[in-house]
Amino acid sequence: MRLKSFNAKSLPEAMKLVRDTLGPDAVILSTQPSERGSGVRVTAALEDSPLDDLHFDTASANYFDLDTIAEALSYHRVPAGLFDRLIAGATALKVDDNTAALGGVLDTELSFASLPAPLNPRPTMLVGPPGAGKSATAAKLCARARLAGRKPAIVTMDSAKSGGLAQAEAFARGLDATLLQAALPDALSDAIAACGDEHFIVIDTAGANPFDDSDLDFLSLSGRTARAEMVLVMPAGGDAAESAEAAAAFRSAGARALIGTRLDTTKRLGGLLSAMAGGHLALLGLSKSPHIGDPLLPINPVALARMVLPAAAAKQTKSPNEEESKWATL
């Protein structure tokens, strides 16, 4: 993938520049105010294969600073293998700023997808280690469905946890959602059937040990029985190696996507990036806090790049005791 940025007085003019230069197959990665003080700046991308006969204005481009990207990845404790792939990929891109370079290589090396659609006919099954925020994430997904005019339903498999059922009941009351319990796969199938086609169904599972085969087998059986789309819920700031191994284990049970949580208590995102890479999981969205009033945030490669890059500047300008991440707005 190659990326190019365009500056224009208005968005329609910028879009015309994109079409004239890259053609109709170009994908818009970001739009933002122009650094020139007025107008708009659009970053667009096109796969390499259609670009063979295109001529980019590289002679006048301000090339990105690879050291800044490397320092940011080091700050976030990105492990060596993934670090090397990201740096090598960024070096190969023909871009003129750090965000476009990192966003482009994140798009190439990792996977991104949309949050579950409210009209999705298949249940969404949330899995993950204990305390990852699955119940709050289930409630936030149901809130999205409610705002879209769809009736939500929560099927909890976590009633054995102290306070787990009470929490689910509180969420269901607040969202006017249907609440059902299912401790075993057979009961899960019955609960889903009882909801009917008019519901957006979220299955909230009990916390599972990713290194316990019996826990993984149970999740796998439950997912197959429910014919659900299994999504891993994992704190974004975990140890990189542990996160990668845990994500790979949950993928073996059937997970194909990831929602990162606890951004409000996270300074480094190496664990999140490692989970995406190690588990070959598509990142669907992020959760800033466990509060239901804070919605799930959709994510894309450029937005994630903006979150990663400010940490390098913070590290350079603050002492170790004062160091803090300066999160960019998604």
XYZ file of C-alpha atoms in Angstrom, residues 105-323:
219
model
C 2.327 -0.143 7.983
C -0.163 -0.938 10.769
C -2.752 -1.454 8.054
C -0.379 -3.815 6.231
C 0.906 -5.844 9.176
C -2.215 -5.957 11.385
C -5.966 -6.326 10.850
C -8.821 -3.946 11.565
C -12.584 -4.388 11.291
C -15.824 -2.721 12.340
C -17.611 -3.202 15.643
C -20.480 -5.727 15.469
C -23.341 -4.193 13.527
C -26.663 -3.828 15.378
C -28.377 -5.742 12.562
C -25.923 -8.633 12.747
C -28.064 -11.817 12.852
C -25.332 -13.857 14.560
C -24.731 -13.569 18.315
C -21.538 -11.888 19.480
C -19.729 -13.958 22.121
C -17.308 -12.056 24.341
C -14.430 -14.085 25.779
C -11.318 -13.181 27.716
C -9.419 -13.500 30.979
C -11.067 -12.643 34.306
C -11.491 -8.927 34.916
C -10.946 -7.904 31.280
C -14.194 -5.931 31.118
C -16.419 -8.346 29.206
C -19.628 -7.448 31.044
C -19.132 -3.710 30.545
C -18.246 -4.322 26.893
C -21.423 -6.405 26.490
C -23.451 -3.515 27.887
C -21.755 -1.022 25.562
C -22.492 -3.192 22.529
C -26.115 -3.422 23.635
C -26.223 0.351 24.046
C -25.043 0.729 20.436
C -27.830 -1.589 19.320
C -30.399 0.326 21.377
C -29.315 3.629 19.814
C -29.700 2.028 16.379
C -33.263 1.024 17.196
C -32.574 -2.680 17.763
C -33.770 -4.622 20.804
C -30.694 -5.898 22.716
C -30.378 -9.161 24.612
C -27.665 -10.247 27.036
C -27.103 -13.950 27.606
C -24.865 -14.297 30.635
C -22.739 -17.361 31.281
C -21.016 -15.599 34.177
C -23.654 -15.897 36.912
C -21.337 -17.927 39.187
C -19.048 -14.912 39.742
C -19.731 -12.976 42.911
C -22.012 -10.137 41.916
C -21.950 -11.220 38.274
C -25.678 -11.804 37.911
C -26.530 -8.624 39.818
C -24.278 -6.651 37.484
C -25.906 -8.197 34.416
C -29.363 -7.429 35.821
C -28.385 -3.800 36.425
C -27.076 -3.433 32.873
C -30.185 -5.059 31.417
C -32.526 -2.775 33.383
C -30.620 0.324 32.334
C -30.678 -0.672 28.665
C -34.186 -2.168 28.658
C -32.518 -5.335 27.386
C -33.664 -8.920 27.594
C -31.541 -10.907 30.072
C -31.144 -14.678 29.966
C -28.863 -17.100 31.806
C -27.064 -20.079 30.317
C -24.380 -21.875 32.293
C -23.847 -24.677 29.745
C -23.758 -24.849 25.936
C -27.095 -26.671 25.684
C -28.804 -23.976 27.740
C -27.042 -21.349 25.631
C -28.632 -22.714 22.484
C -32.082 -22.593 24.110
C -31.541 -19.027 25.324
C -30.596 -17.800 21.863
C -33.631 -19.484 20.362
C -35.854 -17.789 22.959
C -34.579 -14.337 21.957
C -35.896 -14.502 18.422
C -34.618 -12.792 15.294
C -35.545 -9.292 16.442
C -32.757 -9.150 19.056
C -29.121 -8.137 18.862
C -27.603 -10.843 21.068
C -24.432 -10.537 23.140
C -23.145 -13.555 25.071
C -21.149 -12.607 28.166
C -18.936 -15.543 29.148
C -17.141 -16.227 32.408
C -13.474 -15.287 32.663
C -11.302 -17.990 31.114
C -7.686 -18.984 31.656
C -6.053 -18.877 28.208
C -3.503 -21.459 29.325
C -6.072 -23.985 30.567
C -7.159 -26.378 27.823
C -10.429 -27.203 29.563
C -11.429 -23.513 29.644
C -10.586 -23.136 25.962
C -12.460 -26.304 25.027
C -15.542 -25.035 26.863
C -15.423 -21.714 24.997
C -14.923 -23.459 21.688
C -17.918 -25.744 22.273
C -20.064 -22.816 23.421
C -19.143 -20.772 20.377
C -19.952 -23.583 17.969
C -23.239 -24.337 19.720
C -24.301 -20.685 19.576
C -22.937 -20.183 16.048
C -21.532 -16.983 17.445
C -18.856 -14.564 16.332
C -16.276 -14.860 19.098
C -14.554 -11.609 20.144
C -11.674 -11.445 22.612
C -11.892 -8.681 25.230
C -8.448 -7.870 26.608
C -6.865 -4.986 28.550
C -4.766 -2.891 26.192
C -1.829 -2.400 28.543
C -0.765 -5.941 29.347
C 2.700 -7.427 29.019
C 3.481 -7.847 25.332
C 4.608 -11.473 25.463
C 1.739 -12.553 27.729
C -0.788 -10.714 25.571
C 0.461 -12.362 22.381
C 0.356 -15.843 23.901
C -3.084 -15.303 25.426
C -4.473 -13.958 22.163
C -3.115 -16.944 20.253
C -4.738 -19.277 22.780
C -8.139 -17.601 22.487
C -7.853 -17.710 18.703
C -7.423 -21.479 18.955
C -10.788 -21.517 20.757
C -12.456 -19.576 17.930
C -11.816 -15.871 18.516
C -11.185 -13.896 15.346
C -11.399 -10.308 16.592
C -10.376 -8.150 19.551
C -11.696 -5.252 21.611
C -9.110 -3.489 23.772
C -10.151 -2.184 27.194
C -8.795 -0.105 30.093
C -7.345 2.696 28.016
C -7.869 4.981 31.000
C -5.252 3.025 32.972
C -2.909 2.311 30.058
C 0.230 4.179 29.031
C 1.780 1.688 26.630
C 0.088 -0.169 23.779
C 2.690 -2.828 23.056
C 0.419 -5.443 24.621
C -2.477 -4.502 22.339
C -0.319 -4.568 19.194
C 1.220 -7.876 20.265
C -2.213 -9.403 20.866
C -3.336 -8.360 17.396
C -0.213 -9.797 15.804
C 0.200 -12.903 17.963
C -3.452 -13.910 17.734
C -3.974 -12.760 14.137
C -6.994 -10.881 15.467
C -8.733 -7.927 13.843
C -9.057 -4.916 16.150
C -12.712 -3.845 16.292
C -12.621 -1.024 18.806
C -11.384 0.311 22.125
C -12.925 1.094 25.488
C -11.636 4.041 27.489
C -13.218 3.059 30.790
C -15.665 0.589 32.382
C -18.373 3.265 32.562
C -21.293 2.526 30.264
C -21.554 6.228 29.447
C -18.190 5.990 27.673
C -19.025 4.258 24.384
C -16.858 1.826 22.499
C -14.597 3.681 20.099
C -14.266 2.454 16.509
C -10.655 2.279 15.390
C -8.647 2.358 12.171
C -4.899 2.238 11.391
C -4.445 6.018 11.244
C -6.285 6.577 14.537
C -4.157 3.909 16.224
C -1.010 5.480 14.786
C -2.008 8.828 16.326
C -2.335 7.134 19.703
C 1.086 5.509 19.461
C 3.146 8.433 18.193
C 2.597 11.100 20.909
C 4.229 8.878 23.524
C 7.663 9.442 21.953
C 7.365 13.205 22.366
C 6.208 12.782 25.949
C 9.200 10.603 26.707
C 11.619 13.151 25.261
C 10.235 16.148 27.121
C 9.536 14.759 30.606
C 11.652 13.264 33.329
C 10.967 9.600 34.255
C 8.895 10.698 37.268
C 6.802 13.090 35.167
C 6.444 10.888 32.109
